[in-house]
């Protein structure tokens, strides 16, 4: 059910990036595309070279958005965008002092682009860096870290891209591509089996995951037809028992099951949870609580 994609620029969500740039430029420069400070203090023909530099270690994500930011500023101001050389690829581990990109052009345009470019790069690189810590903690196990829908409104495609750049895996993109049966759905439908059957009837091709909180609920979900279980807020002992019971149940029928753990997971217990035999652990904090990475633009 989870989908893992190459974090390279060929999978960068350029459409989402351009939409974000358009919104952010209007937010920052106003309807007239004006930087009142730079327009008053810097000659229109003054040029400079700038370096986008890492101030601390981390993992880079979002470098492909620099070009749309520069193009957007040029479009709003009627100028020619600065030249750009990206030196480090997304997914690369950064050290303090690494030069991510070099740009050269009108100083006014460079400064108009600076904050928006750094805001996005810092945010996405923070998500990638946080994700990499989880991926490293799970290295050597069968378990992969997943993101969730707990993303910043309007930034989901970009933040999920950053998760991939950090070595994680995307779960569902939204409510439209995977059905997730949770407790409220069970109540509304009249039971796990009824909820599962209703989804399968209405949406026969969609993947279905069922949330469970006990071994008994897991077996009931399997009986109903589910082959993807999300074990919510289970202790390590309960999770281990549930995984064993679920895998035994499907093995007797010559089938398989994917099992995810979620709820209250932290890096210090990640390896212990992975050792229970789960396939995935989902961590909302990858996108809702990742601290930014400190990046800067230094002009020569």
PDB file of C-alpha atoms in Angstrom:
ATOM      1  CA  UNK A   1       0.000   0.000   0.000  1.00  0.00           C
ATOM      2  CA  UNK A   2       2.842   2.380   0.729  1.00  0.00           C
ATOM      3  CA  UNK A   3       4.561   3.847  -2.309  1.00  0.00           C
ATOM      4  CA  UNK A   4       8.300   4.459  -2.335  1.00  0.00           C
ATOM      5  CA  UNK A   5       9.648   6.859  -4.934  1.00  0.00           C
ATOM      6  CA  UNK A   6      13.096   7.959  -5.983  1.00  0.00           C
ATOM      7  CA  UNK A   7      13.835  11.311  -4.318  1.00  0.00           C
ATOM      8  CA  UNK A   8      15.547  12.613  -7.457  1.00  0.00           C
ATOM      9  CA  UNK A   9      14.418  15.759  -9.239  1.00  0.00           C
ATOM     10  CA  UNK A  10      12.513  13.664 -11.794  1.00  0.00           C
ATOM     11  CA  UNK A  11       9.976  13.095  -9.033  1.00  0.00           C
ATOM     12  CA  UNK A  12      10.032  16.622  -7.702  1.00  0.00           C
ATOM     13  CA  UNK A  13       6.435  17.985  -7.617  1.00  0.00           C
ATOM     14  CA  UNK A  14       7.133  20.948  -9.885  1.00  0.00           C
ATOM     15  CA  UNK A  15       3.476  21.857 -10.335  1.00  0.00           C
ATOM     16  CA  UNK A  16       2.962  22.098  -6.589  1.00  0.00           C
ATOM     17  CA  UNK A  17       6.187  24.092  -6.286  1.00  0.00           C
ATOM     18  CA  UNK A  18       5.079  26.633  -8.868  1.00  0.00           C
ATOM     19  CA  UNK A  19       1.699  27.072  -7.198  1.00  0.00           C
ATOM     20  CA  UNK A  20       3.411  27.656  -3.872  1.00  0.00           C
ATOM     21  CA  UNK A  21       5.840  30.151  -5.370  1.00  0.00           C
ATOM     22  CA  UNK A  22       3.010  32.146  -6.924  1.00  0.00           C
ATOM     23  CA  UNK A  23       1.151  32.361  -3.631  1.00  0.00           C
ATOM     24  CA  UNK A  24       4.255  33.118  -1.578  1.00  0.00           C
ATOM     25  CA  UNK A  25       5.486  35.832  -3.930  1.00  0.00           C
ATOM     26  CA  UNK A  26       2.202  37.697  -3.777  1.00  0.00           C
ATOM     27  CA  UNK A  27       2.218  37.298  -0.008  1.00  0.00           C
ATOM     28  CA  UNK A  28       5.731  38.745   0.296  1.00  0.00           C
ATOM     29  CA  UNK A  29       5.893  41.306  -2.499  1.00  0.00           C
ATOM     30  CA  UNK A  30       2.266  42.371  -2.620  1.00  0.00           C
ATOM     31  CA  UNK A  31       0.156  42.814  -5.749  1.00  0.00           C
ATOM     32  CA  UNK A  32       2.678  45.204  -7.328  1.00  0.00           C
ATOM     33  CA  UNK A  33       5.727  42.929  -6.869  1.00  0.00           C
ATOM     34  CA  UNK A  34       7.583  45.491  -4.790  1.00  0.00           C
ATOM     35  CA  UNK A  35      10.455  45.312  -2.318  1.00  0.00           C
ATOM     36  CA  UNK A  36      10.368  48.880  -0.979  1.00  0.00           C
ATOM     37  CA  UNK A  37      13.753  48.629   0.751  1.00  0.00           C
ATOM     38  CA  UNK A  38      15.755  47.189  -2.142  1.00  0.00           C
ATOM     39  CA  UNK A  39      14.092  49.358  -4.771  1.00  0.00           C
ATOM     40  CA  UNK A  40      15.116  52.467  -2.819  1.00  0.00           C
ATOM     41  CA  UNK A  41      18.652  51.474  -1.859  1.00  0.00           C
ATOM     42  CA  UNK A  42      20.003  49.268  -4.649  1.00  0.00           C
ATOM     43  CA  UNK A  43      20.577  50.413  -8.265  1.00  0.00           C
ATOM     44  CA  UNK A  44      18.570  48.433 -10.801  1.00  0.00           C
ATOM     45  CA  UNK A  45      21.721  47.411 -12.700  1.00  0.00           C
ATOM     46  CA  UNK A  46      23.759  46.274  -9.685  1.00  0.00           C
ATOM     47  CA  UNK A  47      24.664  42.571  -9.822  1.00  0.00           C
ATOM     48  CA  UNK A  48      26.224  40.119  -7.405  1.00  0.00           C
ATOM     49  CA  UNK A  49      26.937  36.453  -6.821  1.00  0.00           C
ATOM     50  CA  UNK A  50      25.212  34.670  -3.982  1.00  0.00           C
ATOM     51  CA  UNK A  51      25.869  31.309  -2.338  1.00  0.00           C
ATOM     52  CA  UNK A  52      23.162  29.259  -0.668  1.00  0.00           C
ATOM     53  CA  UNK A  53      25.028  27.764   2.290  1.00  0.00           C
ATOM     54  CA  UNK A  54      24.246  25.224   5.003  1.00  0.00           C
ATOM     55  CA  UNK A  55      24.830  26.575   8.495  1.00  0.00           C
ATOM     56  CA  UNK A  56      24.403  23.177  10.167  1.00  0.00           C
ATOM     57  CA  UNK A  57      24.398  19.469   9.251  1.00  0.00           C
ATOM     58  CA  UNK A  58      21.285  17.917   7.775  1.00  0.00           C
ATOM     59  CA  UNK A  59      19.818  16.393   4.635  1.00  0.00           C
ATOM     60  CA  UNK A  60      18.977  18.573   1.647  1.00  0.00           C
ATOM     61  CA  UNK A  61      15.503  18.669   0.116  1.00  0.00           C
ATOM     62  CA  UNK A  62      13.918  21.234  -2.169  1.00  0.00           C
ATOM     63  CA  UNK A  63      16.831  22.447  -4.303  1.00  0.00           C
ATOM     64  CA  UNK A  64      14.708  22.206  -7.491  1.00  0.00           C
ATOM     65  CA  UNK A  65      12.461  24.966  -6.155  1.00  0.00           C
ATOM     66  CA  UNK A  66      15.199  27.609  -6.379  1.00  0.00           C
ATOM     67  CA  UNK A  67      14.727  28.030 -10.136  1.00  0.00           C
ATOM     68  CA  UNK A  68      10.935  28.572  -9.955  1.00  0.00           C
ATOM     69  CA  UNK A  69      11.462  31.146  -7.202  1.00  0.00           C
ATOM     70  CA  UNK A  70      13.971  33.072  -9.307  1.00  0.00           C
ATOM     71  CA  UNK A  71      11.739  32.797 -12.378  1.00  0.00           C
ATOM     72  CA  UNK A  72       8.749  33.988 -10.369  1.00  0.00           C
ATOM     73  CA  UNK A  73      10.546  37.075  -9.118  1.00  0.00           C
ATOM     74  CA  UNK A  74      11.768  37.895 -12.626  1.00  0.00           C
ATOM     75  CA  UNK A  75       8.256  37.499 -14.003  1.00  0.00           C
ATOM     76  CA  UNK A  76       6.763  39.832 -11.397  1.00  0.00           C
ATOM     77  CA  UNK A  77       9.455  42.485 -11.853  1.00  0.00           C
ATOM     78  CA  UNK A  78       9.859  42.216 -15.606  1.00  0.00           C
ATOM     79  CA  UNK A  79      13.537  41.326 -15.388  1.00  0.00           C
ATOM     80  CA  UNK A  80      15.774  38.429 -16.348  1.00  0.00           C
ATOM     81  CA  UNK A  81      16.209  35.740 -13.688  1.00  0.00           C
ATOM     82  CA  UNK A  82      19.649  35.313 -12.149  1.00  0.00           C
ATOM     83  CA  UNK A  83      21.764  32.429 -13.399  1.00  0.00           C
ATOM     84  CA  UNK A  84      21.720  29.354 -11.179  1.00  0.00           C
ATOM     85  CA  UNK A  85      24.079  26.472 -10.486  1.00  0.00           C
ATOM     86  CA  UNK A  86      22.794  23.819  -8.060  1.00  0.00           C
ATOM     87  CA  UNK A  87      25.802  21.985  -6.640  1.00  0.00           C
ATOM     88  CA  UNK A  88      24.218  19.472  -4.261  1.00  0.00           C
ATOM     89  CA  UNK A  89      21.422  17.027  -5.048  1.00  0.00           C
ATOM     90  CA  UNK A  90      18.412  16.442  -2.850  1.00  0.00           C
ATOM     91  CA  UNK A  91      18.842  13.557  -0.436  1.00  0.00           C
ATOM     92  CA  UNK A  92      22.498  14.435   0.167  1.00  0.00           C
ATOM     93  CA  UNK A  93      23.766  14.787   3.729  1.00  0.00           C
ATOM     94  CA  UNK A  94      24.936  18.312   4.419  1.00  0.00           C
ATOM     95  CA  UNK A  95      27.748  19.597   6.587  1.00  0.00           C
ATOM     96  CA  UNK A  96      28.000  23.137   7.915  1.00  0.00           C
ATOM     97  CA  UNK A  97      29.584  25.319   5.240  1.00  0.00           C
ATOM     98  CA  UNK A  98      28.454  23.253   2.237  1.00  0.00           C
ATOM     99  CA  UNK A  99      27.496  25.390  -0.758  1.00  0.00           C
ATOM    100  CA  UNK A 100      24.169  24.152  -2.066  1.00  0.00           C
ATOM    101  CA  UNK A 101      23.783  26.541  -4.990  1.00  0.00           C
ATOM    102  CA  UNK A 102      25.350  29.585  -6.605  1.00  0.00           C
ATOM    103  CA  UNK A 103      23.338  32.332  -8.285  1.00  0.00           C
ATOM    104  CA  UNK A 104      24.389  35.460 -10.108  1.00  0.00           C
ATOM    105  CA  UNK A 105      22.282  38.369 -11.253  1.00  0.00           C
ATOM    106  CA  UNK A 106      20.551  41.598 -10.243  1.00  0.00           C
ATOM    107  CA  UNK A 107      20.886  42.173  -6.511  1.00  0.00           C
ATOM    108  CA  UNK A 108      17.314  43.400  -6.214  1.00  0.00           C
ATOM    109  CA  UNK A 109      15.955  40.141  -7.612  1.00  0.00           C
ATOM    110  CA  UNK A 110      18.289  38.021  -5.526  1.00  0.00           C
ATOM    111  CA  UNK A 111      17.149  39.728  -2.334  1.00  0.00           C
ATOM    112  CA  UNK A 112      13.485  39.490  -3.312  1.00  0.00           C
ATOM    113  CA  UNK A 113      13.910  35.757  -3.767  1.00  0.00           C
ATOM    114  CA  UNK A 114      16.103  35.178  -0.721  1.00  0.00           C
ATOM    115  CA  UNK A 115      13.601  34.729   2.110  1.00  0.00           C
ATOM    116  CA  UNK A 116      11.064  32.678   0.207  1.00  0.00           C
ATOM    117  CA  UNK A 117      13.760  30.408  -1.216  1.00  0.00           C
ATOM    118  CA  UNK A 118      15.336  29.869   2.207  1.00  0.00           C
ATOM    119  CA  UNK A 119      11.986  29.381   3.945  1.00  0.00           C
ATOM    120  CA  UNK A 120      11.050  26.539   1.630  1.00  0.00           C
ATOM    121  CA  UNK A 121      14.504  24.955   1.509  1.00  0.00           C
ATOM    122  CA  UNK A 122      14.892  25.118   5.275  1.00  0.00           C
ATOM    123  CA  UNK A 123      11.464  23.617   5.853  1.00  0.00           C
ATOM    124  CA  UNK A 124      11.835  20.754   3.382  1.00  0.00           C
ATOM    125  CA  UNK A 125      15.402  20.031   4.458  1.00  0.00           C
ATOM    126  CA  UNK A 126      14.202  19.899   8.061  1.00  0.00           C
ATOM    127  CA  UNK A 127      11.647  17.250   7.111  1.00  0.00           C
ATOM    128  CA  UNK A 128      14.277  15.283   5.168  1.00  0.00           C
ATOM    129  CA  UNK A 129      16.775  15.521   8.032  1.00  0.00           C
ATOM    130  CA  UNK A 130      14.244  14.332  10.611  1.00  0.00           C
ATOM    131  CA  UNK A 131      13.166  11.487   8.337  1.00  0.00           C
ATOM    132  CA  UNK A 132      16.775  10.412   7.841  1.00  0.00           C
ATOM    133  CA  UNK A 133      17.191   9.973  11.596  1.00  0.00           C
ATOM    134  CA  UNK A 134      14.248   7.563  11.582  1.00  0.00           C
ATOM    135  CA  UNK A 135      15.507   5.758   8.489  1.00  0.00           C
ATOM    136  CA  UNK A 136      18.916   5.340  10.100  1.00  0.00           C
ATOM    137  CA  UNK A 137      17.324   4.018  13.305  1.00  0.00           C
ATOM    138  CA  UNK A 138      15.457   1.375  11.268  1.00  0.00           C
ATOM    139  CA  UNK A 139      18.398   0.371   9.075  1.00  0.00           C
ATOM    140  CA  UNK A 140      18.872  -3.390   8.984  1.00  0.00           C
ATOM    141  CA  UNK A 141      15.252  -4.164   9.897  1.00  0.00           C
ATOM    142  CA  UNK A 142      12.311  -5.004   7.653  1.00  0.00           C
ATOM    143  CA  UNK A 143      10.552  -1.848   8.846  1.00  0.00           C
ATOM    144  CA  UNK A 144      10.183   1.410   6.910  1.00  0.00           C
ATOM    145  CA  UNK A 145       9.143   4.779   8.289  1.00  0.00           C
ATOM    146  CA  UNK A 146       5.981   6.264   6.760  1.00  0.00           C
ATOM    147  CA  UNK A 147       4.622   9.769   6.736  1.00  0.00           C
ATOM    148  CA  UNK A 148       0.976  10.682   7.401  1.00  0.00           C
ATOM    149  CA  UNK A 149      -1.618  13.253   6.335  1.00  0.00           C
ATOM    150  CA  UNK A 150      -0.441  15.573   9.127  1.00  0.00           C
ATOM    151  CA  UNK A 151       1.135  17.957   6.653  1.00  0.00           C
ATOM    152  CA  UNK A 152       1.113  21.734   6.294  1.00  0.00           C
ATOM    153  CA  UNK A 153      -1.947  22.749   4.225  1.00  0.00           C
ATOM    154  CA  UNK A 154      -0.830  23.470   0.673  1.00  0.00           C
ATOM    155  CA  UNK A 155       2.579  21.835   1.158  1.00  0.00           C
ATOM    156  CA  UNK A 156       1.636  18.144   1.194  1.00  0.00           C
ATOM    157  CA  UNK A 157       3.257  17.158  -2.104  1.00  0.00           C
ATOM    158  CA  UNK A 158       6.440  18.999  -1.233  1.00  0.00           C
ATOM    159  CA  UNK A 159       6.653  17.718   2.341  1.00  0.00           C
ATOM    160  CA  UNK A 160       6.035  14.159   1.208  1.00  0.00           C
ATOM    161  CA  UNK A 161       8.761  14.629  -1.387  1.00  0.00           C
ATOM    162  CA  UNK A 162      11.062  15.717   1.444  1.00  0.00           C
ATOM    163  CA  UNK A 163      10.200  12.533   3.345  1.00  0.00           C
ATOM    164  CA  UNK A 164      11.339  10.511   0.332  1.00  0.00           C
ATOM    165  CA  UNK A 165      14.509  12.588   0.092  1.00  0.00           C
ATOM    166  CA  UNK A 166      15.238  11.674   3.712  1.00  0.00           C
ATOM    167  CA  UNK A 167      14.862   7.937   3.130  1.00  0.00           C
ATOM    168  CA  UNK A 168      11.240   7.522   4.214  1.00  0.00           C
ATOM    169  CA  UNK A 169       8.209   6.253   2.336  1.00  0.00           C
ATOM    170  CA  UNK A 170       4.969   7.968   1.475  1.00  0.00           C
ATOM    171  CA  UNK A 171       1.765   6.388   2.736  1.00  0.00           C
ATOM    172  CA  UNK A 172      -1.398   7.803   1.226  1.00  0.00           C
ATOM    173  CA  UNK A 173      -1.486  11.185  -0.434  1.00  0.00           C
ATOM    174  CA  UNK A 174      -4.975  11.947   0.852  1.00  0.00           C
ATOM    175  CA  UNK A 175      -8.441  10.663   1.601  1.00  0.00           C
ATOM    176  CA  UNK A 176      -8.918   9.818  -2.053  1.00  0.00           C
ATOM    177  CA  UNK A 177      -6.322   7.122  -2.749  1.00  0.00           C
ATOM    178  CA  UNK A 178      -6.414   4.769   0.267  1.00  0.00           C
ATOM    179  CA  UNK A 179      -9.313   3.869   2.562  1.00  0.00           C
ATOM    180  CA  UNK A 180      -8.478   3.821   6.267  1.00  0.00           C
ATOM    181  CA  UNK A 181     -11.104   2.295   8.539  1.00  0.00           C
ATOM    182  CA  UNK A 182     -10.855   3.897  11.991  1.00  0.00           C
ATOM    183  CA  UNK A 183     -13.000   3.613  15.093  1.00  0.00           C
ATOM    184  CA  UNK A 184     -15.528   6.228  14.008  1.00  0.00           C
ATOM    185  CA  UNK A 185     -16.044   4.477  10.681  1.00  0.00           C
ATOM    186  CA  UNK A 186     -16.623   1.183  12.499  1.00  0.00           C
ATOM    187  CA  UNK A 187     -19.253   2.790  14.726  1.00  0.00           C
ATOM    188  CA  UNK A 188     -20.981   4.492  11.807  1.00  0.00           C
ATOM    189  CA  UNK A 189     -21.031   1.370   9.643  1.00  0.00           C
ATOM    190  CA  UNK A 190     -22.001  -1.025  12.416  1.00  0.00           C
ATOM    191  CA  UNK A 191     -18.786  -3.025  12.657  1.00  0.00           C
ATOM    192  CA  UNK A 192     -15.440  -3.730  11.006  1.00  0.00           C
ATOM    193  CA  UNK A 193     -16.866  -6.262   8.550  1.00  0.00           C
ATOM    194  CA  UNK A 194     -19.653  -3.907   7.511  1.00  0.00           C
ATOM    195  CA  UNK A 195     -17.265  -1.000   7.023  1.00  0.00           C
ATOM    196  CA  UNK A 196     -14.821  -3.108   5.008  1.00  0.00           C
ATOM    197  CA  UNK A 197     -17.594  -4.550   2.822  1.00  0.00           C
ATOM    198  CA  UNK A 198     -19.102  -1.122   2.164  1.00  0.00           C
ATOM    199  CA  UNK A 199     -15.780   0.285   0.969  1.00  0.00           C
ATOM    200  CA  UNK A 200     -15.004  -2.746  -1.160  1.00  0.00           C
ATOM    201  CA  UNK A 201     -18.423  -2.502  -2.802  1.00  0.00           C
ATOM    202  CA  UNK A 202     -18.275   1.239  -3.458  1.00  0.00           C
ATOM    203  CA  UNK A 203     -14.561   1.421  -4.316  1.00  0.00           C
ATOM    204  CA  UNK A 204     -13.489  -2.051  -5.484  1.00  0.00           C
ATOM    205  CA  UNK A 205      -9.969  -1.060  -6.530  1.00  0.00           C
ATOM    206  CA  UNK A 206      -8.889   1.059  -3.577  1.00  0.00           C
ATOM    207  CA  UNK A 207      -6.447  -0.230  -0.968  1.00  0.00           C
ATOM    208  CA  UNK A 208      -8.011  -0.626   2.484  1.00  0.00           C
ATOM    209  CA  UNK A 209      -6.268  -0.365   5.837  1.00  0.00           C
ATOM    210  CA  UNK A 210      -7.989  -1.140   9.127  1.00  0.00           C
ATOM    211  CA  UNK A 211      -6.976   0.403  12.451  1.00  0.00           C
ATOM    212  CA  UNK A 212      -6.876  -2.044  15.364  1.00  0.00           C
ATOM    213  CA  UNK A 213      -6.063  -1.683  19.049  1.00  0.00           C
ATOM    214  CA  UNK A 214      -5.909  -5.337  20.127  1.00  0.00           C
ATOM    215  CA  UNK A 215      -5.022  -8.766  18.823  1.00  0.00           C
ATOM    216  CA  UNK A 216      -8.697  -9.707  18.736  1.00  0.00           C
ATOM    217  CA  UNK A 217      -9.547  -6.669  16.614  1.00  0.00           C
ATOM    218  CA  UNK A 218      -6.707  -7.567  14.264  1.00  0.00           C
ATOM    219  CA  UNK A 219      -8.095 -11.063  13.751  1.00  0.00           C
ATOM    220  CA  UNK A 220     -11.583  -9.666  13.220  1.00  0.00           C
ATOM    221  CA  UNK A 221     -10.226  -7.320  10.565  1.00  0.00           C
ATOM    222  CA  UNK A 222      -8.478 -10.196   8.819  1.00  0.00           C
ATOM    223  CA  UNK A 223     -11.702 -12.217   8.906  1.00  0.00           C
ATOM    224  CA  UNK A 224     -13.450  -9.274   7.263  1.00  0.00           C
ATOM    225  CA  UNK A 225     -10.923  -9.308   4.421  1.00  0.00           C
ATOM    226  CA  UNK A 226      -8.372  -6.711   5.469  1.00  0.00           C
ATOM    227  CA  UNK A 227      -4.771  -7.381   4.532  1.00  0.00           C
ATOM    228  CA  UNK A 228      -3.306  -4.148   5.830  1.00  0.00           C
ATOM    229  CA  UNK A 229      -3.495  -3.495   9.564  1.00  0.00           C
ATOM    230  CA  UNK A 230      -2.605  -0.354  11.465  1.00  0.00           C
ATOM    231  CA  UNK A 231      -1.839  -1.190  15.083  1.00  0.00           C
ATOM    232  CA  UNK A 232      -2.586   1.924  17.093  1.00  0.00           C
ATOM    233  CA  UNK A 233      -0.903   2.802  20.408  1.00  0.00           C
ATOM    234  CA  UNK A 234       0.113  -0.769  21.233  1.00  0.00           C
ATOM    235  CA  UNK A 235       2.829  -1.658  23.713  1.00  0.00           C
ATOM    236  CA  UNK A 236       5.785  -3.572  22.327  1.00  0.00           C
ATOM    237  CA  UNK A 237       4.565  -6.817  23.925  1.00  0.00           C
ATOM    238  CA  UNK A 238       1.033  -6.432  22.584  1.00  0.00           C
ATOM    239  CA  UNK A 239       2.309  -5.484  19.156  1.00  0.00           C
ATOM    240  CA  UNK A 240       4.612  -8.503  19.041  1.00  0.00           C
ATOM    241  CA  UNK A 241       1.736 -10.816  19.966  1.00  0.00           C
ATOM    242  CA  UNK A 242      -0.571  -9.192  17.420  1.00  0.00           C
ATOM    243  CA  UNK A 243       1.975  -9.456  14.623  1.00  0.00           C
ATOM    244  CA  UNK A 244       2.574 -13.124  15.387  1.00  0.00           C
ATOM    245  CA  UNK A 245      -1.144 -13.903  15.499  1.00  0.00           C
ATOM    246  CA  UNK A 246      -1.888 -12.006  12.289  1.00  0.00           C
ATOM    247  CA  UNK A 247       0.945 -13.566  10.331  1.00  0.00           C
ATOM    248  CA  UNK A 248      -0.003 -17.038  11.552  1.00  0.00           C
ATOM    249  CA  UNK A 249      -3.650 -16.454  10.533  1.00  0.00           C
ATOM    250  CA  UNK A 250      -2.812 -15.430   6.961  1.00  0.00           C
ATOM    251  CA  UNK A 251      -0.062 -18.052   6.596  1.00  0.00           C
ATOM    252  CA  UNK A 252      -2.607 -20.791   7.227  1.00  0.00           C
ATOM    253  CA  UNK A 253      -4.493 -19.467   4.210  1.00  0.00           C
ATOM    254  CA  UNK A 254      -1.433 -19.013   2.012  1.00  0.00           C
ATOM    255  CA  UNK A 255      -1.729 -15.237   2.101  1.00  0.00           C
ATOM    256  CA  UNK A 256       0.183 -12.249   3.417  1.00  0.00           C
ATOM    257  CA  UNK A 257      -0.504  -9.161   5.481  1.00  0.00           C
ATOM    258  CA  UNK A 258       1.141  -5.758   5.864  1.00  0.00           C
ATOM    259  CA  UNK A 259       1.335  -4.401   9.394  1.00  0.00           C
ATOM    260  CA  UNK A 260       1.954  -0.847  10.510  1.00  0.00           C
ATOM    261  CA  UNK A 261       2.479   0.557  13.991  1.00  0.00           C
ATOM    262  CA  UNK A 262       1.455   4.074  14.881  1.00  0.00           C
ATOM    263  CA  UNK A 263       0.859   6.305  17.881  1.00  0.00           C
ATOM    264  CA  UNK A 264       3.370   7.623  20.403  1.00  0.00           C
ATOM    265  CA  UNK A 265       6.443   6.308  18.621  1.00  0.00           C
ATOM    266  CA  UNK A 266       9.790   7.930  19.359  1.00  0.00           C
ATOM    267  CA  UNK A 267      13.298   7.466  18.010  1.00  0.00           C
ATOM    268  CA  UNK A 268      14.563   5.851  21.187  1.00  0.00           C
ATOM    269  CA  UNK A 269      12.091   2.960  20.866  1.00  0.00           C
ATOM    270  CA  UNK A 270      12.017   2.720  17.059  1.00  0.00           C
ATOM    271  CA  UNK A 271      14.375  -0.254  16.827  1.00  0.00           C
ATOM    272  CA  UNK A 272      12.513  -2.143  19.557  1.00  0.00           C
ATOM    273  CA  UNK A 273       9.183  -1.660  17.784  1.00  0.00           C
ATOM    274  CA  UNK A 274      10.719  -2.669  14.458  1.00  0.00           C
ATOM    275  CA  UNK A 275      11.946  -5.897  16.077  1.00  0.00           C
ATOM    276  CA  UNK A 276       8.328  -7.002  16.582  1.00  0.00           C
ATOM    277  CA  UNK A 277       8.178  -7.815  12.878  1.00  0.00           C
ATOM    278  CA  UNK A 278       6.108  -4.895  11.605  1.00  0.00           C
ATOM    279  CA  UNK A 279       6.517  -3.648   8.039  1.00  0.00           C
ATOM    280  CA  UNK A 280       5.985   0.041   8.710  1.00  0.00           C
ATOM    281  CA  UNK A 281       5.763   2.620  11.420  1.00  0.00           C
ATOM    282  CA  UNK A 282       3.974   5.877  10.655  1.00  0.00           C
ATOM    283  CA  UNK A 283       5.240   9.061  12.263  1.00  0.00           C
ATOM    284  CA  UNK A 284       3.177  12.223  11.956  1.00  0.00           C
ATOM    285  CA  UNK A 285       6.056  14.197  13.438  1.00  0.00           C
ATOM    286  CA  UNK A 286       8.035  13.842  10.215  1.00  0.00           C
ATOM    287  CA  UNK A 287       5.905  16.595   8.742  1.00  0.00           C
ATOM    288  CA  UNK A 288       4.207  18.338  11.655  1.00  0.00           C
ATOM    289  CA  UNK A 289       7.134  18.669  14.083  1.00  0.00           C
ATOM    290  CA  UNK A 290      10.392  18.717  12.136  1.00  0.00           C
ATOM    291  CA  UNK A 291      12.664  21.636  13.049  1.00  0.00           C
ATOM    292  CA  UNK A 292      14.037  23.574  10.115  1.00  0.00           C
ATOM    293  CA  UNK A 293      17.621  23.327   8.935  1.00  0.00           C
ATOM    294  CA  UNK A 294      19.534  26.611   9.133  1.00  0.00           C
ATOM    295  CA  UNK A 295      20.433  27.718   5.604  1.00  0.00           C
ATOM    296  CA  UNK A 296      21.594  31.128   4.453  1.00  0.00           C
ATOM    297  CA  UNK A 297      22.297  33.203   1.362  1.00  0.00           C
ATOM    298  CA  UNK A 298      25.714  34.892   1.401  1.00  0.00           C
ATOM    299  CA  UNK A 299      26.400  37.611  -1.177  1.00  0.00           C
ATOM    300  CA  UNK A 300      29.958  38.194  -2.378  1.00  0.00           C
TER     301      UNK A 300
END
